[in-house]
Amino acid sequence: MKIGIDKIGFYTPHLYVDMNKLADARKVEPEKFIIGIGQEKMSVPPITQDAVTMAANAALEILEESDREKIDYVIFATESGIDHSKAAAIYVHRLLGINPNARSIEVKEACYGATAAIHIAKGHIALNPESKVLVLGSDISRYGLNTSGEVTQGAGAVAILMSANPRIIAIEDPSAYHTEDVMDFWRPLYSNVAFVQGKYSVELYISFFQNVWEQYKKKTGLELKDFESFCFHLPYTRLGLKALKTVIDEGAEEEQERLLANFELSRSYNKVVGNIYTGSLYLSLLSLLELNTDIKAGARIGLFSYGSGAVGEFFSGIVEPDYRDFLYVERHGKLLSSRREVCISEYEEIFQETSLADISGKKFPIEKDPAVICLAGVKDHMREYVYKCNEI
Ligand code: CAA
C-alpha cells in the first residue's frame, strides 16, 4: 500500500523585511545576505500570529469536510510552541472542526519534528488504512536583533495531509537516520530567542547530510542518478546548496545540471520567507513541485531533514500521477506577492512587541491582520483565537 502526502498547505504572515535594507541597517554588504546566505526577504510575524494560528491558516486551505471526518490523528511539530503542557494540536483540532474521535499531540526535535511526525503518520496509516493524519509544522525563527542569526529568521507553517493512496507523493520505505548529542542550536525554556554556535551548526548539518546519504545508498542501492531532485531543510538557502555540492560529483554532468537547476527552484519560496524551522524542508518541496512544471509522475525526490541537537534523516518520495491538480500554485503565489514590506524600525518594534514574556490581559489588533485565523488576545493566561466572522 502506498502511503504519503495527499495535500500540502502553506501559510506565512503578511509582513516581510527586504534583506537589502536589513543589510544596510546592519552595515553589512547586501551581497552577503543575498548571495552568501541566500535570503532575499524574511516574513515577520505580527503579534496576532503564533505557531497555532499559522498552522491553522495553513491547514484551512487544504481541508475539505470529508478530510475533517477521516482525520483521526493531528500531529503538531514545533519548536516555538505556546505552552509547556497543552499540545498546540488541540487548538488546531478545534479551530478546524476535526472529528472529535482523534488523537492530538505535539512533537519536538528542533527542525526535524515534522519529519518525525510524517513517519509516525505513515506507521499509523499502515495499521489503519482508512485514516488520514494531519501533520503540522509551524514555527517562528528568532535569534534577536543585531545577531549573526538575524538574517536567518522567518515565520510560517506547512500543513500536510497524510493518507493511503496519496495524490502528491508516496513516501518510500527505506530511510536513513542519525542522532548525536550536540549543542549547535538550542532554546532553553527561559529564553524566547535561540542560542546558536553558528559555524559549528553548519559543519554538523553538512556532516549529518553526508552520513545519512551514505547510509541511505548502502540500504537501498540507489545512487544520485536515481533522483530527479534533492530537497533540503533550509535554515538559509545557501546551506542546502553547500550540502548538495559535497555529493554532486557522484553524478554525470547531465545529472549534476538537473540537480542544480531543481535545487534553484526548490529554494525559491524559502528565499523569500526565511527559516520556518520544522516546516522548512516541506516548504522547499512545495517550491520545487509548484515551480517546476516538468516533473513527471514516478520521479524520485530525495529529502534531507536536519534538527539541531541533533537528528538527521534522508528519505525519498515518488511523485504521483496528476499531482499538479492537488497543488495550490496560484494561491501561494498570491500569498507571497500580497505581503506588505515593513521598514527596519517597524520590524524592530514588532520584534520587541512579540518578545514580551507575559502577554496576559492584552488584546491584539486582529483587524490589521488579513489572515482568517488570528490570536485576538490573552485573558486569564488563556489564548483567545479568532476565526474571522466566527469567533471560536
Ligand atoms: N558577497 C558574497 N558572499 C559573501 C559576502 C559578500 N560580500 N560576504 C560574506 N559572504 C559569504 C561568506 O563568504 C560566507 O560564505 P561561506 O559559507 O561559503 O563561507 C557566507 O557569506 C556567510 O558569511 P559568514 O560565515 O561570515 O556569516 P556569519 O558569521 O554572519 O554567520 C551563520 C552565518 C553561521 C549562518 C549565521 O547566520 C547563523 O548562526 N545562523 C543561524 C544558525 C543556522 O542557521 N545554522 C544552520 C545549521 S543549524 C540548522 O539547520 C537548524 C536550524 O534551522 C537553525
Short mmCIF file of C-alpha atoms and ligand atoms in Angstrom, two decimals:
data_model
loop_
_atom_site.label_atom_id
_atom_site.label_comp_id
_atom_site.label_asym_id
_atom_site.label_seq_id
_atom_site.Cartn_x
_atom_site.Cartn_y
_atom_site.Cartn_z
CA MET A 1 0.00 0.00 0.00
CA LYS A 2 1.31 3.45 -0.89
CA ILE A 3 1.29 5.99 1.95
CA GLY A 4 2.31 9.60 1.68
CA ILE A 5 1.42 13.23 1.14
CA ASP A 6 -2.09 13.76 -0.19
CA LYS A 7 -2.16 17.57 0.09
CA ILE A 8 0.19 20.34 1.29
CA GLY A 9 -0.95 23.71 2.59
CA PHE A 10 1.27 26.66 3.42
CA TYR A 11 0.89 29.93 5.29
CA THR A 12 3.23 32.78 6.08
CA PRO A 13 2.37 36.12 7.75
CA HIS A 14 1.53 39.19 5.67
CA LEU A 15 4.61 41.26 6.60
CA TYR A 16 8.20 40.99 5.39
CA VAL A 17 11.60 42.66 5.56
CA ASP A 18 13.78 43.18 2.48
CA MET A 19 17.24 41.75 3.13
CA ASN A 20 18.97 44.55 1.20
CA LYS A 21 17.52 47.00 3.70
CA LEU A 22 18.38 44.80 6.68
CA ALA A 23 21.96 44.62 5.36
CA ASP A 24 22.13 48.44 5.06
CA ALA A 25 20.80 48.84 8.59
CA ARG A 26 23.32 46.34 9.97
CA LYS A 27 26.18 47.85 7.92
CA VAL A 28 26.78 44.61 6.03
CA GLU A 29 27.30 44.28 2.26
CA PRO A 30 23.90 43.26 0.80
CA GLU A 31 25.66 40.54 -1.28
CA LYS A 32 26.50 38.72 1.94
CA PHE A 33 22.80 38.30 2.78
CA ILE A 34 21.54 37.82 -0.79
CA ILE A 35 24.33 35.59 -2.16
CA GLY A 36 26.44 34.39 0.80
CA ILE A 37 23.38 33.47 2.91
CA GLY A 38 20.92 33.19 0.02
CA GLN A 39 17.99 35.10 1.53
CA GLU A 40 16.08 37.93 -0.17
CA LYS A 41 13.17 38.57 2.20
CA MET A 42 12.05 37.28 5.59
CA SER A 43 8.50 37.01 6.85
CA VAL A 44 7.76 38.92 10.04
CA PRO A 45 5.04 37.57 12.34
CA PRO A 46 2.80 40.22 13.91
CA ILE A 47 1.53 39.78 17.48
CA THR A 48 -1.71 38.33 16.01
CA GLN A 49 0.10 35.24 14.64
CA ASP A 50 1.72 32.44 16.61
CA ALA A 51 2.57 28.79 15.92
CA VAL A 52 -1.09 27.78 16.37
CA THR A 53 -2.66 30.40 14.09
CA MET A 54 -0.07 29.88 11.36
CA ALA A 55 -0.64 26.12 11.37
CA ALA A 56 -4.42 26.55 11.38
CA ASN A 57 -4.22 29.03 8.48
CA ALA A 58 -2.04 26.58 6.52
CA ALA A 59 -4.43 23.69 7.14
CA LEU A 60 -7.52 25.75 6.37
CA GLU A 61 -6.69 25.86 2.66
CA ILE A 62 -6.38 22.08 2.22
CA LEU A 63 -9.11 20.55 4.36
CA GLU A 64 -12.47 19.51 2.97
CA GLU A 65 -15.37 18.18 5.02
CA SER A 66 -14.51 14.57 4.13
CA ASP A 67 -10.92 15.11 5.35
CA ARG A 68 -12.15 16.55 8.66
CA GLU A 69 -14.21 13.41 9.19
CA LYS A 70 -11.39 10.99 8.31
CA ILE A 71 -8.56 12.65 10.23
CA ASP A 72 -8.08 10.70 13.45
CA TYR A 73 -4.62 11.99 14.34
CA VAL A 74 -3.31 15.57 14.48
CA ILE A 75 0.45 15.81 15.00
CA PHE A 76 1.82 19.29 15.56
CA ALA A 77 5.58 19.69 15.19
CA THR A 78 7.06 22.88 16.56
CA GLU A 79 9.97 24.34 18.47
CA SER A 80 8.15 27.62 19.10
CA GLY A 81 5.15 26.19 20.92
CA ILE A 82 2.93 28.31 23.13
CA ASP A 83 2.57 26.07 26.17
CA HIS A 84 4.85 23.70 28.05
CA SER A 85 1.96 21.33 28.76
CA LYS A 86 -1.01 21.51 26.38
CA ALA A 87 -0.43 20.38 22.79
CA ALA A 88 -0.83 23.06 20.11
CA ALA A 89 -2.57 20.36 18.04
CA ILE A 90 -5.66 20.58 20.27
CA TYR A 91 -6.27 24.25 19.42
CA VAL A 92 -5.99 23.50 15.69
CA HIS A 93 -8.21 20.45 16.07
CA ARG A 94 -10.96 22.70 17.50
CA LEU A 95 -10.41 25.68 15.20
CA LEU A 96 -10.76 23.46 12.12
CA GLY A 97 -13.66 21.34 13.36
CA ILE A 98 -11.85 17.99 13.07
CA ASN A 99 -13.53 14.71 14.04
CA PRO A 100 -13.54 14.54 17.89
CA ASN A 101 -12.51 10.86 17.80
CA ALA A 102 -8.93 11.78 17.09
CA ARG A 103 -5.54 11.80 18.82
CA SER A 104 -3.89 15.24 19.05
CA ILE A 105 -0.27 15.61 20.12
CA GLU A 106 2.74 17.91 19.85
CA VAL A 107 6.20 16.60 18.91
CA LYS A 108 9.57 18.29 19.18
CA GLU A 109 13.08 17.76 17.89
CA ALA A 110 14.06 21.16 16.54
CA CYS A 111 13.64 21.35 12.76
CA TYR A 112 13.35 17.56 12.47
CA GLY A 113 9.94 17.45 14.24
CA ALA A 114 7.74 17.47 11.13
CA THR A 115 9.76 14.62 9.61
CA ALA A 116 9.27 12.57 12.77
CA ALA A 117 5.55 13.37 12.53
CA ILE A 118 5.41 12.18 8.91
CA HIS A 119 6.95 8.84 9.85
CA ILE A 120 4.61 8.45 12.85
CA ALA A 121 1.71 9.18 10.48
CA LYS A 122 2.98 6.61 7.99
CA GLY A 123 3.05 3.90 10.66
CA HIS A 124 -0.43 4.85 11.86
CA ILE A 125 -1.88 4.68 8.34
CA ALA A 126 -0.16 1.34 7.68
CA LEU A 127 -2.16 -0.06 10.62
CA ASN A 128 -5.33 1.92 9.82
CA PRO A 129 -5.54 2.37 6.04
CA GLU A 130 -8.79 4.37 6.18
CA SER A 131 -7.28 7.03 8.46
CA LYS A 132 -5.94 10.40 7.46
CA VAL A 133 -3.35 12.18 9.58
CA LEU A 134 -2.89 15.95 9.71
CA VAL A 135 0.79 16.82 10.19
CA LEU A 136 1.50 20.45 11.06
CA GLY A 137 4.93 22.09 11.08
CA SER A 138 4.78 25.65 12.35
CA ASP A 139 7.49 27.92 13.71
CA ILE A 140 8.80 31.40 14.28
CA SER A 141 12.57 31.59 13.90
CA ARG A 142 14.02 34.13 16.33
CA TYR A 143 17.67 34.88 17.06
CA GLY A 144 17.39 38.52 18.12
CA LEU A 145 18.10 41.96 16.69
CA ASN A 146 21.68 42.63 15.59
CA THR A 147 22.76 39.00 15.95
CA SER A 148 24.54 36.96 13.27
CA GLY A 149 21.49 34.68 13.10
CA GLU A 150 19.10 37.60 12.48
CA VAL A 151 19.33 37.20 8.70
CA THR A 152 18.17 33.58 9.06
CA GLN A 153 14.87 34.37 10.81
CA GLY A 154 11.41 33.86 9.30
CA ALA A 155 7.94 32.55 10.13
CA GLY A 156 5.44 30.18 8.60
CA ALA A 157 3.71 26.84 8.62
CA VAL A 158 3.03 23.84 6.45
CA ALA A 159 0.04 21.54 6.80
CA ILE A 160 0.42 18.07 5.33
CA LEU A 161 -2.42 15.63 4.90
CA MET A 162 -1.05 12.08 5.04
CA SER A 163 -3.11 9.21 3.67
CA ALA A 164 -3.07 5.88 1.87
CA ASN A 165 -3.04 6.22 -1.93
CA PRO A 166 -1.72 9.79 -1.69
CA ARG A 167 -2.20 12.14 -4.60
CA ILE A 168 1.07 14.12 -4.41
CA ILE A 169 3.96 11.97 -3.16
CA ALA A 170 4.25 8.40 -1.88
CA ILE A 171 6.92 8.13 0.83
CA GLU A 172 9.29 5.22 0.17
CA ASP A 173 10.18 2.76 2.92
CA PRO A 174 13.97 2.77 3.22
CA SER A 175 15.14 5.69 5.29
CA ALA A 176 18.47 6.55 6.92
CA TYR A 177 18.73 8.43 10.19
CA HIS A 178 21.31 9.52 12.74
CA THR A 179 21.33 11.01 16.25
CA GLU A 180 24.16 12.69 18.17
CA ASP A 181 24.01 14.73 21.39
CA VAL A 182 25.50 18.08 20.29
CA MET A 183 24.94 21.73 21.23
CA ASP A 184 24.78 23.53 17.91
CA PHE A 185 21.44 25.28 18.40
CA TRP A 186 19.01 25.19 21.33
CA ARG A 187 16.47 27.31 23.16
CA PRO A 188 16.26 26.94 26.93
CA LEU A 189 12.79 27.21 28.48
CA TYR A 190 13.55 30.69 29.86
CA SER A 191 14.54 32.20 26.50
CA ASN A 192 12.42 33.38 23.59
CA VAL A 193 15.42 33.54 21.26
CA ALA A 194 17.61 30.65 20.12
CA PHE A 195 21.18 30.14 21.26
CA VAL A 196 23.46 29.00 18.46
CA GLN A 197 27.04 28.12 17.65
CA GLY A 198 26.57 29.16 14.04
CA LYS A 199 29.67 27.80 12.30
CA TYR A 200 29.52 24.55 14.29
CA SER A 201 25.84 24.12 13.32
CA VAL A 202 26.77 24.48 9.65
CA GLU A 203 29.53 21.84 9.96
CA LEU A 204 27.17 19.43 11.70
CA TYR A 205 24.39 19.94 9.15
CA ILE A 206 26.75 19.02 6.32
CA SER A 207 28.33 16.07 8.14
CA PHE A 208 24.87 14.70 9.08
CA PHE A 209 23.81 15.00 5.44
CA GLN A 210 26.86 13.07 4.27
CA ASN A 211 26.37 10.45 6.98
CA VAL A 212 22.70 9.72 6.19
CA TRP A 213 23.23 9.89 2.41
CA GLU A 214 25.99 7.24 2.66
CA GLN A 215 23.77 5.07 4.89
CA TYR A 216 20.82 5.52 2.53
CA LYS A 217 22.86 4.44 -0.52
CA LYS A 218 24.03 1.29 1.30
CA LYS A 219 20.50 0.43 2.46
CA THR A 220 18.82 0.97 -0.91
CA GLY A 221 21.46 0.55 -3.63
CA LEU A 222 20.19 3.83 -5.11
CA GLU A 223 22.55 6.48 -6.50
CA LEU A 224 22.47 10.14 -7.40
CA LYS A 225 21.27 9.31 -10.93
CA ASP A 226 18.07 7.80 -9.48
CA PHE A 227 16.93 11.20 -8.18
CA GLU A 228 15.07 13.93 -10.03
CA SER A 229 15.87 16.37 -7.24
CA PHE A 230 17.03 16.73 -3.66
CA CYS A 231 15.17 18.96 -1.21
CA PHE A 232 16.84 20.16 1.97
CA HIS A 233 15.94 21.64 5.30
CA LEU A 234 16.87 25.25 4.51
CA PRO A 235 17.72 27.37 7.57
CA TYR A 236 19.17 29.67 4.89
CA THR A 237 19.10 28.62 1.30
CA ARG A 238 22.85 28.68 0.59
CA LEU A 239 23.35 25.88 3.13
CA GLY A 240 21.38 23.35 1.07
CA LEU A 241 23.49 24.24 -1.95
CA LYS A 242 26.68 23.72 0.07
CA ALA A 243 25.47 20.27 1.18
CA LEU A 244 24.39 19.30 -2.35
CA LYS A 245 27.79 20.32 -3.74
CA THR A 246 29.54 17.87 -1.41
CA VAL A 247 27.94 14.92 -3.28
CA ILE A 248 27.20 16.30 -6.73
CA ASP A 249 30.39 14.86 -8.25
CA GLU A 250 28.87 11.41 -7.82
CA GLY A 251 26.67 12.13 -10.85
CA ALA A 252 27.36 12.59 -14.57
CA GLU A 253 27.28 16.13 -15.99
CA GLU A 254 23.65 15.90 -17.09
CA GLU A 255 22.55 14.72 -13.62
CA GLN A 256 24.55 17.46 -11.94
CA GLU A 257 22.85 20.07 -14.13
CA ARG A 258 19.41 18.68 -13.37
CA LEU A 259 20.00 18.55 -9.62
CA LEU A 260 21.42 22.08 -9.51
CA ALA A 261 18.59 23.51 -11.65
CA ASN A 262 15.98 21.81 -9.48
CA PHE A 263 17.74 23.00 -6.33
CA GLU A 264 17.27 26.59 -7.53
CA LEU A 265 13.51 26.04 -7.86
CA SER A 266 13.37 24.21 -4.54
CA ARG A 267 14.79 27.21 -2.69
CA SER A 268 12.68 29.86 -4.34
CA TYR A 269 9.92 30.08 -1.68
CA ASN A 270 12.41 29.67 1.18
CA LYS A 271 14.46 32.60 -0.14
CA VAL A 272 11.55 34.97 0.36
CA VAL A 273 10.07 33.50 3.55
CA GLY A 274 13.17 32.75 5.64
CA ASN A 275 13.70 29.91 8.06
CA ILE A 276 10.45 28.34 9.21
CA TYR A 277 12.37 25.67 11.15
CA THR A 278 10.46 22.38 11.07
CA GLY A 279 8.34 23.26 8.03
CA SER A 280 11.35 24.40 6.02
CA LEU A 281 12.08 21.12 4.18
CA TYR A 282 8.42 20.81 3.16
CA LEU A 283 8.28 24.43 2.01
CA SER A 284 11.24 23.58 -0.21
CA LEU A 285 9.41 20.51 -1.56
CA LEU A 286 6.37 22.69 -2.25
CA SER A 287 8.56 25.25 -4.01
CA LEU A 288 10.00 22.54 -6.27
CA LEU A 289 6.67 20.91 -7.12
CA GLU A 290 4.84 24.19 -7.68
CA LEU A 291 7.56 25.92 -9.72
CA ASN A 292 8.90 23.04 -11.84
CA THR A 293 6.07 22.18 -14.20
CA ASP A 294 8.10 19.40 -15.86
CA ILE A 295 8.42 16.89 -13.03
CA LYS A 296 6.91 13.64 -14.28
CA ALA A 297 4.95 11.03 -12.35
CA GLY A 298 7.32 8.41 -10.96
CA ALA A 299 10.17 10.89 -10.37
CA ARG A 300 12.06 10.30 -7.12
CA ILE A 301 12.70 13.25 -4.77
CA GLY A 302 15.33 12.93 -2.02
CA LEU A 303 14.53 14.69 1.26
CA PHE A 304 17.13 15.71 3.85
CA SER A 305 15.80 16.67 7.25
CA TYR A 306 18.02 18.12 10.00
CA GLY A 307 17.08 19.13 13.53
CA SER A 308 19.78 20.64 15.70
CA GLY A 309 20.69 18.84 18.84
CA ALA A 310 20.79 16.74 16.57
CA VAL A 311 18.86 14.30 14.38
CA GLY A 312 19.25 13.94 10.62
CA GLU A 313 17.34 11.79 8.16
CA PHE A 314 17.47 11.13 4.42
CA PHE A 315 14.42 9.57 2.81
CA SER A 316 12.61 9.76 -0.50
CA GLY A 317 9.26 10.09 -2.18
CA ILE A 318 7.83 9.20 -5.58
CA VAL A 319 5.74 11.80 -7.39
CA GLU A 320 2.23 10.56 -8.14
CA PRO A 321 0.32 10.97 -11.46
CA ASP A 322 -1.79 14.19 -11.65
CA TYR A 323 -0.04 15.62 -8.56
CA ARG A 324 -0.28 19.11 -10.06
CA ASP A 325 -4.09 19.02 -9.77
CA PHE A 326 -3.70 18.94 -5.99
CA LEU A 327 -1.32 21.90 -5.60
CA TYR A 328 -2.35 25.48 -4.82
CA VAL A 329 0.15 27.27 -7.04
CA GLU A 330 -1.81 30.47 -7.65
CA ARG A 331 -2.89 30.83 -4.05
CA HIS A 332 0.69 30.50 -2.79
CA GLY A 333 1.96 32.95 -5.40
CA LYS A 334 -0.65 35.46 -4.21
CA LEU A 335 0.10 34.82 -0.54
CA LEU A 336 3.75 35.71 -1.16
CA SER A 337 3.21 38.63 -3.53
CA SER A 338 0.49 40.34 -1.49
CA ARG A 339 2.63 40.72 1.65
CA ARG A 340 3.44 44.23 2.87
CA GLU A 341 7.04 45.32 3.29
CA VAL A 342 7.90 46.77 6.70
CA CYS A 343 10.83 49.12 7.22
CA ILE A 344 13.56 48.14 9.66
CA SER A 345 12.24 50.28 12.51
CA GLU A 346 8.73 48.76 12.18
CA TYR A 347 10.25 45.25 12.11
CA GLU A 348 12.24 46.06 15.25
CA GLU A 349 9.12 47.36 17.02
CA ILE A 350 7.19 44.21 16.10
CA PHE A 351 10.11 42.07 17.25
CA GLN A 352 10.15 43.79 20.67
CA GLU A 353 6.37 43.62 21.00
CA THR A 354 6.34 39.88 20.25
CA SER A 355 9.21 39.25 22.72
CA LEU A 356 7.15 40.02 25.81
CA ALA A 357 7.15 37.03 28.15
CA ASP A 358 3.75 37.75 29.72
CA ILE A 359 1.01 38.98 27.40
CA SER A 360 -1.85 38.07 29.69
CA GLY A 361 -4.68 40.61 29.79
CA LYS A 362 -3.79 42.08 26.39
CA LYS A 363 -5.96 42.43 23.28
CA PHE A 364 -4.43 42.49 19.80
CA PRO A 365 -5.46 44.37 16.60
CA ILE A 366 -6.78 41.49 14.52
CA GLU A 367 -8.40 43.94 12.08
CA LYS A 368 -4.87 44.77 10.81
CA ASP A 369 -4.12 41.12 10.01
CA PRO A 370 -5.68 39.73 6.79
CA ALA A 371 -5.32 36.12 7.98
CA VAL A 372 -8.53 34.18 8.60
CA ILE A 373 -7.36 32.79 11.93
CA CYS A 374 -5.69 35.16 14.41
CA LEU A 375 -4.70 35.49 18.04
CA ALA A 376 -7.06 38.12 19.47
CA GLY A 377 -5.60 38.38 22.94
CA VAL A 378 -4.84 36.59 26.17
CA LYS A 379 -7.29 36.52 29.07
CA ASP A 380 -6.62 34.83 32.43
CA HIS A 381 -3.50 33.33 30.81
CA MET A 382 -5.65 31.67 28.14
CA ARG A 383 -5.07 32.47 24.46
CA GLU A 384 -8.13 33.62 22.54
CA TYR A 385 -8.11 32.54 18.93
CA VAL A 386 -10.46 34.04 16.41
CA TYR A 387 -11.77 32.55 13.21
CA LYS A 388 -12.76 35.79 11.48
CA CYS A 389 -16.56 36.18 11.22
CA ASN A 390 -16.87 33.20 13.51
CA GLU A 391 -15.31 33.64 16.93
CA ILE A 392 -14.45 30.25 18.45
N1 CAA B 1 29.35 38.57 -1.16
C1 CAA B 1 29.10 37.23 -1.26
N2 CAA B 1 29.24 36.38 -0.20
C2 CAA B 1 29.64 36.91 0.97
C3 CAA B 1 29.94 38.27 1.13
C4 CAA B 1 29.77 39.13 0.00
N3 CAA B 1 30.01 40.42 0.06
N4 CAA B 1 30.31 38.47 2.41
C5 CAA B 1 30.28 37.26 3.04
N5 CAA B 1 29.88 36.33 2.17
C6 CAA B 1 29.68 34.89 2.40
C7 CAA B 1 30.79 34.28 3.26
O1 CAA B 1 31.94 34.01 2.49
C8 CAA B 1 30.10 33.03 3.76
O2 CAA B 1 30.13 32.05 2.75
P1 CAA B 1 30.65 30.56 3.08
O3 CAA B 1 29.58 29.98 3.98
O4 CAA B 1 30.74 29.90 1.76
O5 CAA B 1 31.95 30.70 3.80
C9 CAA B 1 28.61 33.47 3.91
O6 CAA B 1 28.51 34.70 3.17
C10 CAA B 1 28.23 33.76 5.35
O7 CAA B 1 29.22 34.56 5.90
P2 CAA B 1 29.76 34.31 7.39
O8 CAA B 1 30.01 32.86 7.60
O9 CAA B 1 30.85 35.27 7.65
O10 CAA B 1 28.45 34.73 8.18
P3 CAA B 1 28.18 34.85 9.71
O11 CAA B 1 29.41 34.74 10.52
O12 CAA B 1 27.39 36.09 9.85
O13 CAA B 1 27.27 33.57 10.07
C11 CAA B 1 25.62 31.90 10.01
C12 CAA B 1 26.44 32.89 9.16
C13 CAA B 1 26.55 30.98 10.79
C14 CAA B 1 24.76 31.05 9.07
C15 CAA B 1 24.70 32.69 10.97
O14 CAA B 1 23.78 33.45 10.22
C16 CAA B 1 23.94 31.83 11.94
O15 CAA B 1 24.44 31.50 13.03
N6 CAA B 1 22.66 31.45 11.61
C17 CAA B 1 21.83 30.63 12.46
C18 CAA B 1 22.28 29.18 12.54
C19 CAA B 1 21.96 28.37 11.32
O16 CAA B 1 21.14 28.71 10.50
N7 CAA B 1 22.62 27.22 11.21
C20 CAA B 1 22.35 26.29 10.13
C21 CAA B 1 22.54 24.86 10.56
S1 CAA B 1 21.54 24.52 12.00
C22 CAA B 1 20.02 24.07 11.40
O17 CAA B 1 19.89 23.73 10.27
C23 CAA B 1 18.83 24.11 12.29
C24 CAA B 1 18.13 25.42 12.13
O18 CAA B 1 17.22 25.56 11.34
C25 CAA B 1 18.58 26.52 12.94
#
